[in-house]
Amino acid sequence: MSTIIVSNINKTEPEFEFVERKGIGHPDTLSDSLAEKLSREYSEYTLNKYGAVLHHNFDKVGLLGGSSYVSFGKGHLVRPIRVLINGRVSISFAGERIPVRKMLVNWTKEFFKVAMPMIDVDEDLEFHMNLSNQSSPGKTYEEESKKGARRRWFEPESLDDIPELKKLVSNDTSLGVGYAPFSKLEKLVIELEKKLTGEFKSQNNWMGTDVKIMGVRIGEKFHITMCIPQISSHVASLEEYIANLDKARSYVKKAIASHEISDFELDINTRDNTELRELYLTATGSSLESGDEGLVGRGNRVNGVISPMRPMSMEGASGKNPIYHIGKIYYVAAFEFANSIYEKYGIYNEVYLVSQSGRDLQDPWVTVVAVPNDFERQEELKKFIAEQLPDIPNLSTKILSGSLSLS
């Protein structure tokens, strides 16, 4: 089906907008990031060792919070964080067993050493493996099925058992959506979180990473509410805790002003109760330490924000197979296309890519691009999109290299 251009976008900004971002230490973002690391590491291992990315999906990874002791000047975990590694994975190639469980544990520990350096990865992580090597529906035990691709999906005997090496097809019927450019509020929310957990944290060792930001714009008025965690071992008293928040508030106000936003309200840690000493004080910098949970797909979309006023997909892209899983490939491709259209034509646009299970991955079943009402170069745009479609498989290389962030 050829690309459909729909001219239905009013260039005027909506009267109101909501944008959320979960920081790098939020349990949902940690789950997304861990799932993606496991997928990339497994892909690289099998690609280097066997010559192909073997079949796998780690997009159901979950993290269940432990328990912590926190007080001014000190803090530690009392019960471990439970790591749920759920998914399907190839366990052998040409009769050689792959040490999947051992590798997944080691990669997870590597991840937490960077993501949550305050924990002891040997003592504070508890692993629960729920792995399967069962094929999706399509494999039967009829005599004829011995020639089918599903028979050795997770236990290939050779590269001949990896069908996508011969023809790359969609694994599912699904939708990928994207848009460009970001709104001023989206840019602001992303930058605030990155600056706080990057530049600001590097200068303030008390700063945690489980930052959460909700941005609201009503007309020209911006409202920002955020949670900023502090690491208890670096906070000696309540007075120091309050002073740290004041420092963060001043930093955030300057960052907002740098976006040429003058009319705004800023609230930080609205749940704090200083009289009862109920504070966002943590041992590790993340609420994962104390009962909070994280699951793949519940956090930021692949462009780094949760923007319900924009087209969205509920796909959890992280951890999905980077070669043919449409819930990842088309979602990333839609944003790549939208950004390319914006760069070429300078227009706000929305891209929708719909697959059919088993259809050529470079030939979406439906491709729709929504453009402003006054855009008149539709035929040229159709040709431009047609030129982009053959490049979709190249996104796998970017995903595997880690150059494309999915959360």
Coordinates of C-alpha atoms in Angstrom, one line a residue:
M1 CA 0.0 0.0 0.0
S2 CA 1.4 3.4 -1.0
T3 CA 2.0 6.2 1.5
I4 CA -1.1 8.2 2.4
I5 CA -0.7 11.9 3.1
V6 CA -3.4 13.4 5.3
S7 CA -3.6 17.2 5.5
N8 CA -5.4 17.7 8.8
I9 CA -3.1 19.4 11.2
N10 CA -3.8 22.9 12.4
K11 CA -0.5 24.7 12.9
T12 CA -1.8 26.6 15.9
E13 CA -0.5 25.2 19.2
P14 CA -3.2 23.6 21.4
E15 CA -4.5 25.7 24.3
F16 CA -3.0 23.2 26.9
E17 CA -0.4 20.5 27.0
F18 CA 0.9 17.9 29.4
V19 CA 4.3 16.3 29.3
E20 CA 5.9 13.8 31.7
R21 CA 9.5 12.4 32.0
K22 CA 10.7 9.7 34.3
G23 CA 14.4 10.1 35.2
I24 CA 17.2 7.6 34.6
G25 CA 16.8 6.3 38.1
H26 CA 13.1 5.8 38.1
P27 CA 12.2 2.1 38.4
D28 CA 10.3 2.1 35.1
T29 CA 13.3 3.7 33.3
L30 CA 15.7 1.3 35.0
S31 CA 13.6 -1.6 33.7
D32 CA 13.6 -0.2 30.2
S33 CA 17.3 0.5 30.3
L34 CA 18.2 -3.0 31.7
A35 CA 16.0 -4.8 29.2
E36 CA 17.7 -2.9 26.4
K37 CA 21.2 -3.7 27.7
L38 CA 20.4 -7.4 28.0
S39 CA 19.1 -7.4 24.4
R40 CA 22.1 -5.5 23.0
E41 CA 24.6 -7.7 25.0
Y42 CA 23.0 -10.9 23.9
S43 CA 22.7 -9.7 20.3
E44 CA 26.4 -8.7 20.2
Y45 CA 27.4 -12.0 21.8
T46 CA 25.5 -14.2 19.4
L47 CA 26.4 -12.0 16.4
N48 CA 30.1 -12.3 17.1
K49 CA 30.1 -16.0 18.0
Y50 CA 27.6 -17.4 15.6
G51 CA 27.2 -14.8 12.8
A52 CA 23.6 -13.8 13.5
V53 CA 21.5 -12.2 16.2
L54 CA 19.7 -15.2 17.6
H55 CA 16.0 -15.0 18.5
H56 CA 15.2 -13.4 21.9
N57 CA 12.9 -10.9 23.6
F58 CA 13.6 -9.4 27.0
D59 CA 10.7 -6.9 26.9
K60 CA 9.0 -8.2 30.0
V61 CA 11.8 -7.4 32.4
G62 CA 10.6 -6.1 35.8
L63 CA 12.2 -4.8 39.0
L64 CA 10.6 -5.1 42.4
G65 CA 11.7 -2.8 45.1
G66 CA 13.6 -3.9 48.2
S67 CA 13.6 -2.3 51.6
S68 CA 16.0 0.3 53.0
Y69 CA 17.1 2.0 56.2
V70 CA 17.5 5.7 55.8
S71 CA 18.6 8.4 58.2
F72 CA 20.6 11.6 58.0
G73 CA 24.2 10.8 57.2
K74 CA 23.6 7.1 56.5
G75 CA 21.5 4.6 54.6
H76 CA 21.6 1.0 53.3
L77 CA 19.4 -1.7 51.8
V78 CA 17.7 -4.0 54.3
R79 CA 16.2 -6.4 51.7
P80 CA 17.4 -6.9 48.1
I81 CA 16.0 -5.6 44.9
R82 CA 14.3 -8.4 43.0
V83 CA 15.2 -8.6 39.3
L84 CA 12.6 -10.4 37.2
I85 CA 14.2 -11.4 33.9
N86 CA 11.2 -12.6 31.9
G87 CA 11.3 -13.4 28.2
R88 CA 12.2 -15.9 25.5
V89 CA 15.7 -16.6 24.3
S90 CA 17.6 -19.0 22.1
I91 CA 19.5 -21.4 24.4
S92 CA 21.7 -23.2 21.9
F93 CA 23.2 -23.0 18.4
A94 CA 24.4 -26.0 16.4
G95 CA 24.1 -28.2 19.5
E96 CA 26.2 -25.9 21.6
R97 CA 24.5 -24.7 24.8
I98 CA 24.6 -20.9 25.4
P99 CA 25.3 -19.9 29.1
V100 CA 22.3 -17.6 29.0
R101 CA 21.5 -17.4 32.7
K102 CA 25.1 -16.7 33.8
M103 CA 25.5 -14.0 31.1
L104 CA 22.2 -12.3 32.0
V105 CA 23.2 -12.2 35.7
N106 CA 26.6 -10.7 34.8
W107 CA 25.2 -8.1 32.4
T108 CA 22.6 -7.1 35.0
K109 CA 25.3 -6.6 37.7
E110 CA 27.3 -4.5 35.2
F111 CA 24.2 -2.4 34.6
F112 CA 23.5 -1.8 38.3
K113 CA 27.1 -0.9 39.0
V114 CA 26.6 2.1 36.8
A115 CA 22.9 2.8 37.3
M116 CA 22.9 2.5 41.1
P117 CA 26.5 2.6 42.3
M118 CA 25.4 2.8 46.0
I119 CA 24.3 -0.8 46.1
D120 CA 26.3 -4.0 46.5
V121 CA 25.5 -5.9 43.3
D122 CA 26.4 -9.2 45.0
E123 CA 24.3 -8.7 48.1
D124 CA 21.5 -6.3 47.1
L125 CA 20.1 -8.1 44.0
E126 CA 17.9 -11.2 44.0
F127 CA 17.4 -12.8 40.6
H128 CA 14.2 -14.5 39.4
M129 CA 14.5 -16.1 35.9
N130 CA 11.4 -16.7 33.9
L131 CA 12.8 -17.7 30.5
S132 CA 11.2 -19.7 27.8
N133 CA 12.4 -21.1 24.4
Q134 CA 8.9 -21.9 23.2
S135 CA 7.9 -20.6 19.8
S136 CA 4.9 -18.5 19.1
P137 CA 1.8 -20.1 17.5
G138 CA 2.8 -21.4 14.1
K139 CA 4.8 -24.4 15.0
T140 CA 3.0 -27.7 14.7
Y141 CA 4.0 -31.3 15.0
E142 CA 2.6 -32.3 11.7
E143 CA 5.1 -34.0 9.3
E144 CA 5.1 -31.0 6.9
S145 CA 6.1 -28.6 9.7
K146 CA 9.6 -30.1 9.9
K147 CA 10.5 -27.8 7.0
G148 CA 9.0 -24.7 8.7
A149 CA 10.9 -21.8 10.2
R150 CA 9.3 -22.2 13.7
R151 CA 10.7 -25.7 14.3
R152 CA 14.1 -24.6 15.5
W153 CA 13.2 -20.9 16.3
F154 CA 15.1 -20.9 19.7
E155 CA 17.4 -23.8 19.0
P156 CA 18.9 -23.3 15.5
E157 CA 21.1 -26.0 14.1
S158 CA 22.7 -23.6 11.6
L159 CA 22.3 -20.1 10.0
D160 CA 19.8 -21.8 7.7
D161 CA 17.4 -21.9 10.7
I162 CA 17.5 -18.1 11.0
P163 CA 14.8 -17.1 8.4
E164 CA 15.4 -13.3 8.6
L165 CA 18.8 -13.8 7.1
K166 CA 17.1 -14.8 3.9
K167 CA 14.1 -12.5 4.0
L168 CA 13.3 -9.9 6.7
V169 CA 9.6 -9.8 7.6
S170 CA 7.5 -8.3 10.4
N171 CA 7.1 -10.5 13.4
D172 CA 3.7 -9.0 14.3
T173 CA 0.8 -6.8 13.2
S174 CA 1.5 -3.6 15.1
L175 CA 1.7 0.2 15.0
G176 CA 4.7 2.5 15.2
V177 CA 4.0 6.2 15.6
G178 CA 6.3 9.3 15.6
Y179 CA 6.2 13.1 15.3
A180 CA 8.4 16.1 15.0
P181 CA 9.5 18.5 16.2
F182 CA 9.3 18.6 20.0
S183 CA 7.2 21.3 21.6
K184 CA 8.9 23.9 23.8
L185 CA 7.5 22.1 26.9
E186 CA 8.8 18.7 25.7
K187 CA 12.2 20.1 25.1
L188 CA 12.2 21.7 28.6
V189 CA 11.1 18.6 30.5
I190 CA 13.8 16.5 28.8
E191 CA 16.5 19.0 29.3
L192 CA 15.6 19.6 33.0
E193 CA 15.9 15.9 33.8
K194 CA 19.1 15.4 31.9
K195 CA 20.7 18.4 33.5
L196 CA 19.7 17.5 37.0
T197 CA 20.9 13.9 36.7
G198 CA 24.0 14.9 34.6
E199 CA 25.7 18.3 35.1
F200 CA 24.0 19.1 38.5
K201 CA 24.6 15.7 39.9
S202 CA 28.3 15.8 39.0
Q203 CA 28.6 18.9 41.2
N204 CA 26.4 17.7 44.0
N205 CA 27.0 14.2 45.4
W206 CA 23.7 14.2 47.4
M207 CA 21.7 14.3 44.1
G208 CA 19.8 11.1 43.3
T209 CA 18.7 10.0 39.8
D210 CA 15.0 9.1 40.4
V211 CA 13.8 12.5 39.2
K212 CA 10.3 12.7 37.9
I213 CA 8.9 15.8 36.1
M214 CA 5.4 16.7 35.1
G215 CA 5.1 19.8 32.9
V216 CA 1.8 21.6 32.1
R217 CA 1.3 24.5 29.8
I218 CA -2.0 26.4 29.8
G219 CA -1.8 29.0 27.1
E220 CA 1.5 30.8 27.7
K221 CA 1.8 29.8 31.4
F222 CA 4.1 26.9 32.3
H223 CA 3.7 24.8 35.4
I224 CA 6.5 22.4 36.5
T225 CA 6.2 19.9 39.3
M226 CA 9.2 17.6 40.0
C227 CA 10.5 15.2 42.6
I228 CA 14.2 15.4 43.4
P229 CA 15.7 12.6 45.6
Q230 CA 18.7 13.1 47.9
I231 CA 21.2 10.4 49.0
S232 CA 21.1 10.2 52.7
S233 CA 24.8 9.4 53.3
H234 CA 25.6 12.9 51.8
V235 CA 22.9 14.8 53.8
A236 CA 23.8 15.4 57.4
S237 CA 20.7 17.2 58.6
L238 CA 17.2 18.5 57.8
E239 CA 18.7 22.0 57.4
E240 CA 21.1 20.6 54.8
Y241 CA 18.3 18.8 53.0
I242 CA 16.3 22.0 52.7
A243 CA 19.4 24.0 51.6
N244 CA 20.0 21.4 48.9
L245 CA 16.5 21.8 47.6
D246 CA 16.9 25.5 47.5
K247 CA 20.1 25.1 45.4
A248 CA 18.3 22.7 43.0
R249 CA 15.3 25.2 42.8
S250 CA 17.6 28.0 41.8
Y251 CA 19.4 25.8 39.2
V252 CA 16.1 24.7 37.7
K253 CA 14.7 28.3 37.5
K254 CA 17.8 29.4 35.5
A255 CA 17.4 26.4 33.2
I256 CA 13.7 27.3 32.6
A257 CA 14.6 30.9 31.9
S258 CA 17.2 29.8 29.3
H259 CA 14.3 28.5 27.3
E260 CA 12.9 32.1 27.2
I261 CA 10.1 31.1 29.5
S262 CA 9.2 33.9 32.0
D263 CA 5.7 33.0 33.1
F264 CA 6.0 29.8 35.1
E265 CA 5.4 28.1 38.5
L266 CA 7.8 25.6 40.0
D267 CA 7.0 23.1 42.7
I268 CA 9.6 20.5 44.1
N269 CA 8.9 17.6 46.4
T270 CA 5.3 18.6 47.2
R271 CA 4.9 15.5 49.4
D272 CA 7.7 16.5 51.9
N273 CA 6.6 17.0 55.5
T274 CA 9.5 18.5 57.4
E275 CA 7.7 18.2 60.8
L276 CA 7.3 14.4 60.4
R277 CA 10.6 14.1 58.6
E278 CA 8.8 12.5 55.6
L279 CA 11.3 13.5 52.9
Y280 CA 12.5 12.3 49.6
L281 CA 15.7 10.9 51.3
T282 CA 17.1 7.7 49.9
A283 CA 20.0 5.4 50.5
T284 CA 20.6 4.9 46.7
G285 CA 19.0 7.8 44.9
S286 CA 16.1 5.7 43.6
S287 CA 12.7 4.7 45.0
L288 CA 13.5 1.2 43.8
E289 CA 15.2 0.6 47.1
S290 CA 12.1 0.8 49.1
G291 CA 9.1 -1.0 47.6
D292 CA 8.6 0.8 44.3
E293 CA 8.4 -1.3 41.2
G294 CA 9.4 -0.9 37.6
L295 CA 8.3 -2.7 34.4
V296 CA 9.3 -2.3 30.7
G297 CA 6.9 -0.1 28.7
R298 CA 5.4 1.9 31.6
G299 CA 7.8 4.8 31.4
N300 CA 9.0 7.2 28.7
R301 CA 8.2 6.5 25.1
V302 CA 11.1 6.0 22.7
N303 CA 11.5 9.7 22.3
G304 CA 12.1 10.2 26.0
V305 CA 8.8 11.7 27.1
I306 CA 5.2 10.7 27.9
S307 CA 3.1 13.2 25.9
P308 CA -0.6 12.2 25.9
M309 CA -1.5 15.1 23.7
R310 CA 0.6 13.6 20.9
P311 CA 0.2 10.3 18.9
M312 CA 1.4 7.5 21.2
S313 CA 1.8 3.7 21.2
M314 CA 1.6 1.5 24.2
E315 CA 4.4 -0.7 22.9
G316 CA 7.3 -1.4 25.3
A317 CA 10.1 -1.2 22.8
S318 CA 13.0 -1.8 25.1
G319 CA 14.3 -5.4 25.1
K320 CA 12.5 -6.4 22.0
N321 CA 14.5 -8.1 19.2
P322 CA 16.3 -5.3 17.3
I323 CA 16.2 -7.1 13.9
Y324 CA 12.6 -7.7 13.2
H325 CA 10.3 -6.9 16.2
I326 CA 7.9 -4.3 14.8
G327 CA 7.1 -2.9 18.3
K328 CA 10.6 -1.6 18.3
I329 CA 11.7 -1.1 14.7
Y330 CA 8.6 0.7 13.4
Y331 CA 8.3 2.8 16.5
V332 CA 11.9 4.0 16.1
A333 CA 11.5 4.4 12.3
A334 CA 8.4 6.5 12.7
F335 CA 10.3 9.1 14.8
E336 CA 13.3 8.9 12.4
F337 CA 11.0 9.6 9.4
A338 CA 9.2 12.4 11.3
N339 CA 12.5 14.1 12.1
S340 CA 13.7 13.7 8.5
I341 CA 10.5 15.3 7.2
Y342 CA 10.9 18.2 9.7
E343 CA 14.5 18.8 8.7
K344 CA 13.6 18.7 4.9
Y345 CA 10.3 20.6 4.9
G346 CA 10.3 22.5 8.2
I347 CA 6.7 21.3 9.1
Y348 CA 5.2 19.7 12.1
N349 CA 4.2 16.2 11.1
E350 CA 3.0 12.8 12.4
V351 CA 4.1 9.4 11.0
Y352 CA 2.1 6.2 11.4
L353 CA 3.6 2.8 10.2
V354 CA 1.4 -0.3 10.5
S355 CA 2.8 -3.8 9.8
Q356 CA 1.2 -7.1 9.0
S357 CA 2.7 -10.2 10.5
G358 CA 4.8 -11.9 7.9
R359 CA 4.9 -9.0 5.5
D360 CA 8.2 -7.6 4.2
L361 CA 9.5 -5.4 6.9
Q362 CA 10.5 -2.7 4.4
D363 CA 7.0 -2.6 3.0
P364 CA 4.6 -1.4 5.7
W365 CA 1.0 -2.4 5.3
V366 CA -0.1 1.2 5.9
T367 CA 2.0 4.3 6.0
V368 CA 0.2 7.6 6.9
V369 CA 1.9 11.0 7.2
A370 CA -0.2 13.8 8.7
V371 CA 0.9 17.3 7.7
P372 CA -0.4 20.8 8.1
N373 CA -3.5 21.9 6.1
D374 CA -1.5 24.3 3.9
F375 CA 1.2 21.9 2.9
E376 CA 1.2 21.5 -0.9
R377 CA 4.1 19.2 -1.7
Q378 CA 2.3 15.9 -1.0
E379 CA 3.6 14.0 -4.1
E380 CA 7.2 15.0 -3.4
L381 CA 6.7 13.9 0.2
K382 CA 5.4 10.5 -0.9
K383 CA 8.6 9.9 -3.0
F384 CA 10.7 11.1 0.0
I385 CA 9.1 8.5 2.3
A386 CA 9.4 5.8 -0.4
E387 CA 13.2 6.5 -0.4
Q388 CA 13.3 6.1 3.4
L389 CA 11.6 2.7 3.6
P390 CA 14.5 0.6 2.3
D391 CA 16.7 2.0 5.1
I392 CA 14.5 0.6 7.9
P393 CA 16.8 -2.4 8.6
N394 CA 19.7 -0.1 9.1
L395 CA 18.1 1.1 12.3
S396 CA 19.0 -2.2 13.8
T397 CA 22.7 -1.2 13.6
K398 CA 22.0 2.0 15.4
I399 CA 20.0 0.2 18.1
L400 CA 22.7 -2.4 18.6
S401 CA 25.4 0.3 18.9
G402 CA 23.4 2.1 21.7
S403 CA 23.4 5.3 19.7
L404 CA 19.6 5.4 19.8
S405 CA 18.2 5.9 23.2
L406 CA 14.8 4.2 23.7
S407 CA 13.8 5.8 27.0

